[in-house]
mmCIF file of C-alpha atoms in Angstrom:
data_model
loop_
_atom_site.group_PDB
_atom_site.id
_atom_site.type_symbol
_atom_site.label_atom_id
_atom_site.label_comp_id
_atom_site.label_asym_id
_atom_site.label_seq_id
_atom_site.Cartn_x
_atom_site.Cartn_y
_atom_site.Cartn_z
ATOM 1 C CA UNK P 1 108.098 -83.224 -12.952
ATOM 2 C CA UNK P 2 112.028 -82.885 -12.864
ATOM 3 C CA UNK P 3 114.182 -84.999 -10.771
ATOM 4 C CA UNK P 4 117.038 -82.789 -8.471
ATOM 5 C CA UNK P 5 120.408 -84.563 -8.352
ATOM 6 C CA UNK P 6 123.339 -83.787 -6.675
ATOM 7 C CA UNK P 7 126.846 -84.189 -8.248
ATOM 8 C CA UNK P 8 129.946 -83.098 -7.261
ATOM 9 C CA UNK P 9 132.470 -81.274 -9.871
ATOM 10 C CA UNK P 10 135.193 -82.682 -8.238
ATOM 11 C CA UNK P 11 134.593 -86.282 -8.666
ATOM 12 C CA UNK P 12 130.904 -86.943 -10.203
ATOM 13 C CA UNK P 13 129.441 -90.000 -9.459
ATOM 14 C CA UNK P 14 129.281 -92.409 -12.524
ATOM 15 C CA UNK P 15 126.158 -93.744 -11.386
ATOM 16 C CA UNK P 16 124.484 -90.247 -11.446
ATOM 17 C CA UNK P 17 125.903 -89.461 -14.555
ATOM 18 C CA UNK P 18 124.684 -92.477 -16.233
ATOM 19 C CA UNK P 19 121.423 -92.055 -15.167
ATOM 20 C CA UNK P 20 121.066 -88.177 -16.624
ATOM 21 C CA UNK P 21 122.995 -89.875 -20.051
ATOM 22 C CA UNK P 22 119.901 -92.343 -19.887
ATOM 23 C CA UNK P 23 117.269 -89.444 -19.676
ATOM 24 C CA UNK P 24 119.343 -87.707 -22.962
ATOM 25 C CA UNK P 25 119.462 -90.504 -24.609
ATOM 26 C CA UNK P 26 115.456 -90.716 -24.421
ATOM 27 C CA UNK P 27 115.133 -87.025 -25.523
ATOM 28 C CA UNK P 28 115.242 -85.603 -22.289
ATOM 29 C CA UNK P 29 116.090 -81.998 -21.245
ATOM 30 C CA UNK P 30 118.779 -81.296 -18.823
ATOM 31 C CA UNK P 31 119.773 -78.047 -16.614
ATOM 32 C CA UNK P 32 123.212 -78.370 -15.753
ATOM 33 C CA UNK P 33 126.460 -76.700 -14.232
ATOM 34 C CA UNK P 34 129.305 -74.699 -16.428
ATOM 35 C CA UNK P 35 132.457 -73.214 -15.549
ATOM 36 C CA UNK P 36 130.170 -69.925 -15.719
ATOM 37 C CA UNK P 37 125.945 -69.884 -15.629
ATOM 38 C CA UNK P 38 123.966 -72.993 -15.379
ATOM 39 C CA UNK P 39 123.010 -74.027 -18.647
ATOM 40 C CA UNK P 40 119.655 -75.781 -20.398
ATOM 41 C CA UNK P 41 120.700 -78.542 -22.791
ATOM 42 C CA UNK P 42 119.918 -81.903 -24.874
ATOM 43 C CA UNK P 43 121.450 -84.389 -27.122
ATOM 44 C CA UNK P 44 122.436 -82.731 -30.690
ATOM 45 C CA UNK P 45 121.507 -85.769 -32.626
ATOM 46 C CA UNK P 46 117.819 -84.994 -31.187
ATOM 47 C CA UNK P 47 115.798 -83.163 -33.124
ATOM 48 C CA UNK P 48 112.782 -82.976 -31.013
ATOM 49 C CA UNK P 49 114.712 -82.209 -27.824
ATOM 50 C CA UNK P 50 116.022 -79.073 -29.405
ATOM 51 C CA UNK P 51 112.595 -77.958 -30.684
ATOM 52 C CA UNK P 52 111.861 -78.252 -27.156
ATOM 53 C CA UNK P 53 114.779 -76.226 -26.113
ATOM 54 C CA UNK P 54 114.248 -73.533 -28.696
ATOM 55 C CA UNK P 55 110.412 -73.252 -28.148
ATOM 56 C CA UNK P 56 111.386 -72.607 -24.306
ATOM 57 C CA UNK P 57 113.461 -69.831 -25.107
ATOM 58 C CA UNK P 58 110.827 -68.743 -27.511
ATOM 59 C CA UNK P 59 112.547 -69.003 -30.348
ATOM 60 C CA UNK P 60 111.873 -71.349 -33.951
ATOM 61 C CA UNK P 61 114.702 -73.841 -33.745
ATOM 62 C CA UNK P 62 116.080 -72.698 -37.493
ATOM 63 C CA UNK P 63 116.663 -68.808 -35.845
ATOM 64 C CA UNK P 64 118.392 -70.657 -32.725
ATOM 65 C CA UNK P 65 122.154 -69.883 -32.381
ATOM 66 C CA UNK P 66 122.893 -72.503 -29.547
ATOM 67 C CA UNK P 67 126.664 -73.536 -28.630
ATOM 68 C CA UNK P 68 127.843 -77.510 -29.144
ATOM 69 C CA UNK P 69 129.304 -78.548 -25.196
ATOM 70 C CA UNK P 70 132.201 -80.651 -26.027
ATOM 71 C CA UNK P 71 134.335 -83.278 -24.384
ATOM 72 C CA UNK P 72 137.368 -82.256 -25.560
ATOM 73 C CA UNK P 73 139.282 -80.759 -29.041
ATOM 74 C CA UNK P 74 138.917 -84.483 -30.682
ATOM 75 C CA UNK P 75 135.466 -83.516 -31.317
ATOM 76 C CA UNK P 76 136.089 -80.275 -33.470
ATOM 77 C CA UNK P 77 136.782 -82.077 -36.335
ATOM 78 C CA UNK P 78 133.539 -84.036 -36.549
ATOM 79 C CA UNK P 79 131.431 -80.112 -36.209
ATOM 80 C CA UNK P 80 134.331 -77.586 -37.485
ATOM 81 C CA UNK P 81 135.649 -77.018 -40.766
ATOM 82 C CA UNK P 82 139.626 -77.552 -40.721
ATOM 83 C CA UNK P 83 141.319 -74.692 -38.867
ATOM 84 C CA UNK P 84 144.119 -73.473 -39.011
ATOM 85 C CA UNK P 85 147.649 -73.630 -36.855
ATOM 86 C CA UNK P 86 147.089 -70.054 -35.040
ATOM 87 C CA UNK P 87 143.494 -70.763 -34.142
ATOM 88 C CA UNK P 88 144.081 -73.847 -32.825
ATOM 89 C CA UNK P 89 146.623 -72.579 -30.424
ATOM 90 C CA UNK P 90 144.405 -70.338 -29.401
ATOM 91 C CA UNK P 91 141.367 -72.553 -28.806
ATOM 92 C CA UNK P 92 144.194 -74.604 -26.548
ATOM 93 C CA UNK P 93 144.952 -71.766 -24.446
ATOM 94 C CA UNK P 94 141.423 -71.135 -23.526
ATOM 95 C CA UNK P 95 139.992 -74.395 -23.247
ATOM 96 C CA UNK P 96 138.801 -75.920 -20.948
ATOM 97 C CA UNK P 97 137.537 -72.619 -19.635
ATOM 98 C CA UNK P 98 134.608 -70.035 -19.832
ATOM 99 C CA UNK P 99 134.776 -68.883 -23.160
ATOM 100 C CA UNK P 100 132.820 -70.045 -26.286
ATOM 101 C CA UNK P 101 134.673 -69.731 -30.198
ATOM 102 C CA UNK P 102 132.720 -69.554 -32.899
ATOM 103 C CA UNK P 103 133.682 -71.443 -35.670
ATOM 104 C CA UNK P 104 132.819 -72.417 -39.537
ATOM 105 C CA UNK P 105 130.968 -74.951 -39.551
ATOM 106 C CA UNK P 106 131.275 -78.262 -41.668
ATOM 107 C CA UNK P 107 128.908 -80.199 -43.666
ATOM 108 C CA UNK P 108 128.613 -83.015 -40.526
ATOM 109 C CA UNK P 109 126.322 -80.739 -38.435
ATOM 110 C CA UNK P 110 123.345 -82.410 -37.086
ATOM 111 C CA UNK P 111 119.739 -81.812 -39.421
ATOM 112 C CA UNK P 112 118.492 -79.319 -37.031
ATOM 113 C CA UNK P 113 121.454 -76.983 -37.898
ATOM 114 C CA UNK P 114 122.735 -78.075 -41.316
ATOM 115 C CA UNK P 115 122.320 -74.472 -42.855
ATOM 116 C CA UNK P 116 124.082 -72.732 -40.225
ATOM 117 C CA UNK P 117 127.936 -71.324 -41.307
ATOM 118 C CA UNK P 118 129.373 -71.096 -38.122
ATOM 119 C CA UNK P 119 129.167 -73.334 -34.611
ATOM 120 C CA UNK P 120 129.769 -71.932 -31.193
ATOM 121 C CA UNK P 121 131.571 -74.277 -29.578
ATOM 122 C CA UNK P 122 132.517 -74.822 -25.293
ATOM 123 C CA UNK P 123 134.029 -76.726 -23.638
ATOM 124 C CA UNK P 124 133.702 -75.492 -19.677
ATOM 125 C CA UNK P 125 136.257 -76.197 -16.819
ATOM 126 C CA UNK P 126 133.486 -78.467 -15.243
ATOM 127 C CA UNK P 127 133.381 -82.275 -14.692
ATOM 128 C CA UNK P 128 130.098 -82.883 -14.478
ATOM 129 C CA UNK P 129 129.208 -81.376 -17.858
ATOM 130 C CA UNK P 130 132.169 -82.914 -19.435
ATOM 131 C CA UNK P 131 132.009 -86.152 -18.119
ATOM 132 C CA UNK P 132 128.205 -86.321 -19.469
ATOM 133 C CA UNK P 133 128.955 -85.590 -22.769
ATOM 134 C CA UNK P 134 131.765 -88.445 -22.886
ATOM 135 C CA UNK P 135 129.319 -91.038 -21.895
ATOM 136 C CA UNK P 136 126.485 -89.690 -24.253
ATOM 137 C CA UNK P 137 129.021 -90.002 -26.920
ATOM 138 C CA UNK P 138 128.223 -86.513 -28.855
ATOM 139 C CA UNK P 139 128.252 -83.009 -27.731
ATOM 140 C CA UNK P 140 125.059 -81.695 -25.888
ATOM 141 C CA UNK P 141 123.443 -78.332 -27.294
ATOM 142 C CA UNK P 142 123.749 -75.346 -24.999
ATOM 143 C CA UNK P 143 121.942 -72.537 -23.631
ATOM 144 C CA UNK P 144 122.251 -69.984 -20.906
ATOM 145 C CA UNK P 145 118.896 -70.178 -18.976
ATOM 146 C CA UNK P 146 118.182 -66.223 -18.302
ATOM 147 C CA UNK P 147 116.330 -65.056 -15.201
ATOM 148 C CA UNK P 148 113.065 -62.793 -15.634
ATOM 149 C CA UNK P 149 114.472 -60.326 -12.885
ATOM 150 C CA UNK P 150 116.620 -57.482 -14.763
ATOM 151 C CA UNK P 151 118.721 -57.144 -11.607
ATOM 152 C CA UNK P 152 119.675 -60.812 -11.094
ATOM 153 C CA UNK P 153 119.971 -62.106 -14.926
ATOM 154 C CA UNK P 154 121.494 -65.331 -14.099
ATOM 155 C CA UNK P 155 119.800 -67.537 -10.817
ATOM 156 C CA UNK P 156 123.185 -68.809 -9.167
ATOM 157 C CA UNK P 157 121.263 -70.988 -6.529
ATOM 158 C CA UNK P 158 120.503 -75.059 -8.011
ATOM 159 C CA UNK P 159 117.473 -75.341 -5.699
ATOM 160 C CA UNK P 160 115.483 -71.944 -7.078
ATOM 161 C CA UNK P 161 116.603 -73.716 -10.371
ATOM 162 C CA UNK P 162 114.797 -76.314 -9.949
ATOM 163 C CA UNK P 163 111.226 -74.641 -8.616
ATOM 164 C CA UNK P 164 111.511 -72.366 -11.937
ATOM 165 C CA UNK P 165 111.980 -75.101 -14.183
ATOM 166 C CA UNK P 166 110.796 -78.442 -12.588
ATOM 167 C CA UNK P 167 107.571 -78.735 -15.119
ATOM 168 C CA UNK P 168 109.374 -77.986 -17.965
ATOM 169 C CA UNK P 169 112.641 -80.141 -17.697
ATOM 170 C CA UNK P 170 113.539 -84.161 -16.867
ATOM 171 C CA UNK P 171 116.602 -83.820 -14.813
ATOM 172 C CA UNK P 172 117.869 -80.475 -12.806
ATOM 173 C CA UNK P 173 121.197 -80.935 -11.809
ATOM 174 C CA UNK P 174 122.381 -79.629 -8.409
ATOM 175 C CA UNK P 175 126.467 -79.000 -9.012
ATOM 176 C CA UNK P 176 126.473 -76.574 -6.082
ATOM 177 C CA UNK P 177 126.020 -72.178 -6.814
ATOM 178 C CA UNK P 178 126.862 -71.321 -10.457
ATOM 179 C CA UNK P 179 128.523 -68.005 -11.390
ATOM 180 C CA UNK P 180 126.275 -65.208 -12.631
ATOM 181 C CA UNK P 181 128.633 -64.329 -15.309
ATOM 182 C CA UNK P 182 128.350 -65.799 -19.112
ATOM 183 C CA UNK P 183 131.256 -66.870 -20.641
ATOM 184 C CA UNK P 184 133.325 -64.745 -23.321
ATOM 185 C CA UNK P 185 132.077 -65.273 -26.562
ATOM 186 C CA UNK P 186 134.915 -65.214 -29.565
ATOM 187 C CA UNK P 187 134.160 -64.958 -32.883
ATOM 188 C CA UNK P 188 137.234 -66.797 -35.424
ATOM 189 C CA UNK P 189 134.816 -68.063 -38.424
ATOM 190 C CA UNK P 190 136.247 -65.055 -40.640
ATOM 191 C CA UNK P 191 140.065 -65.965 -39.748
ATOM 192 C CA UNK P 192 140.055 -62.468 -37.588
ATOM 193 C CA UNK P 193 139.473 -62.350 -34.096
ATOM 194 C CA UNK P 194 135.945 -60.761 -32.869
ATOM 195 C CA UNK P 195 135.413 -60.601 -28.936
ATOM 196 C CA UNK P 196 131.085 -60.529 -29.158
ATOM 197 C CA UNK P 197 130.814 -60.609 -25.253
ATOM 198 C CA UNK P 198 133.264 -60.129 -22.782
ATOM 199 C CA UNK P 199 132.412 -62.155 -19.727
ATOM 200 C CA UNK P 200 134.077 -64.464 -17.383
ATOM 201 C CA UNK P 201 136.730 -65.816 -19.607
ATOM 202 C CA UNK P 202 139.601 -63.174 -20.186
ATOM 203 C CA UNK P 203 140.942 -61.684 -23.398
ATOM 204 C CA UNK P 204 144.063 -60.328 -22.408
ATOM 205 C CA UNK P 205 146.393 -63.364 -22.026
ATOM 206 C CA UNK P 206 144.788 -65.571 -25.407
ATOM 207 C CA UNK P 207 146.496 -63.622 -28.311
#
């Protein structure tokens, strides 16, 4: 049975936060705020955890294209192969904010993903999120959790969050009503740039 807790973006409680970096640590699962939809997560270096997370979105974990949530830019270099002076100034523009780049990948990726070529990397315009994955010490793996109804896609509201998912995740957190739109995905692994999705995060102003 999940746990519900409350954080606020604006200034989350470090007590809170160290007690969801606790549950990751163990191998926990985690549904949590974004600058966009509420996302399902876990610890990269966790193998297990992401089985979990893959076998809840019914997927094998090798076929699994999840995003890396990062703290910052500092931790690019530990996931990304070196990029170059044009892409980085873009990734600066956008970020923090709702978009997610992918990027080729380097040989550091965790086990789970070391054939992959390319990373999607975020990092979302949300404390919460961003101030767990400073304390964990490592990105956390990222997911949009989809809704079953065609017309809503996305569930906005914490609390009907949580009664969906409270058997099959540790901690829900409550970071008050999420947006229903994903954010922009951006393709620069190939050195051009690809706009995959268009959602909350704009194109117009990045290049």
């Amino acid at each position: 049975m999940a746990q519900l807790i409350k954080i606020f973006n604006e200034n989350p409680n470090e007590r809170e936060i160290d007690k969801v970096v606790k549950v990751l640590q163990k191998g926990g699962l985690i549904i949590y705020p974004t600058d966009t939809v509420y996302g399902l997560g876990c610890d990269i270096t966790n193998t297990k955890a992401m089985e979990k997370v893959a076998q809840l979105k019914g997927l094998k974990l090798d076929k699994a294209n999840f995003s890396f949530i990062c703290y910052d830019l500092s931790n690019l270099s530990d996931y990304v192969k070196q990029i170059d002076t044009p892409v980085y100034k873009i990734l600066k523009k956008a970020l923090p904010g709702p978009y997610t780049f992918i990027l080729p990948s380097s040989t550091n990726l965790p086990k789970a993903f070391k054939n992959k070529k390319t990373v999607g990397i975020r990092i979302p315009d949300n404390n919460i999120i961003r101030e767990l994955v400073k304390k964990l010490g490592n990105p956390i793996v990222s997911t949009s959790i989809y809704d079953e109804d065609d017309l809503l896609e996305y569930t906005t509201d914490p609390e009907l969050i949580f009664e969906k998912w409270e058997n099959k995740v540790d901690i829900v957190i409550d970071g008050g009503y999420g947006s229903n739109i994903p954010s922009t995905v951006i393709d620069l692994s190939e050195g051009e740039i690809t706009v995959l999705r268009e959602g909350l995060g704009s194109v117009d102003n990045l290049f």
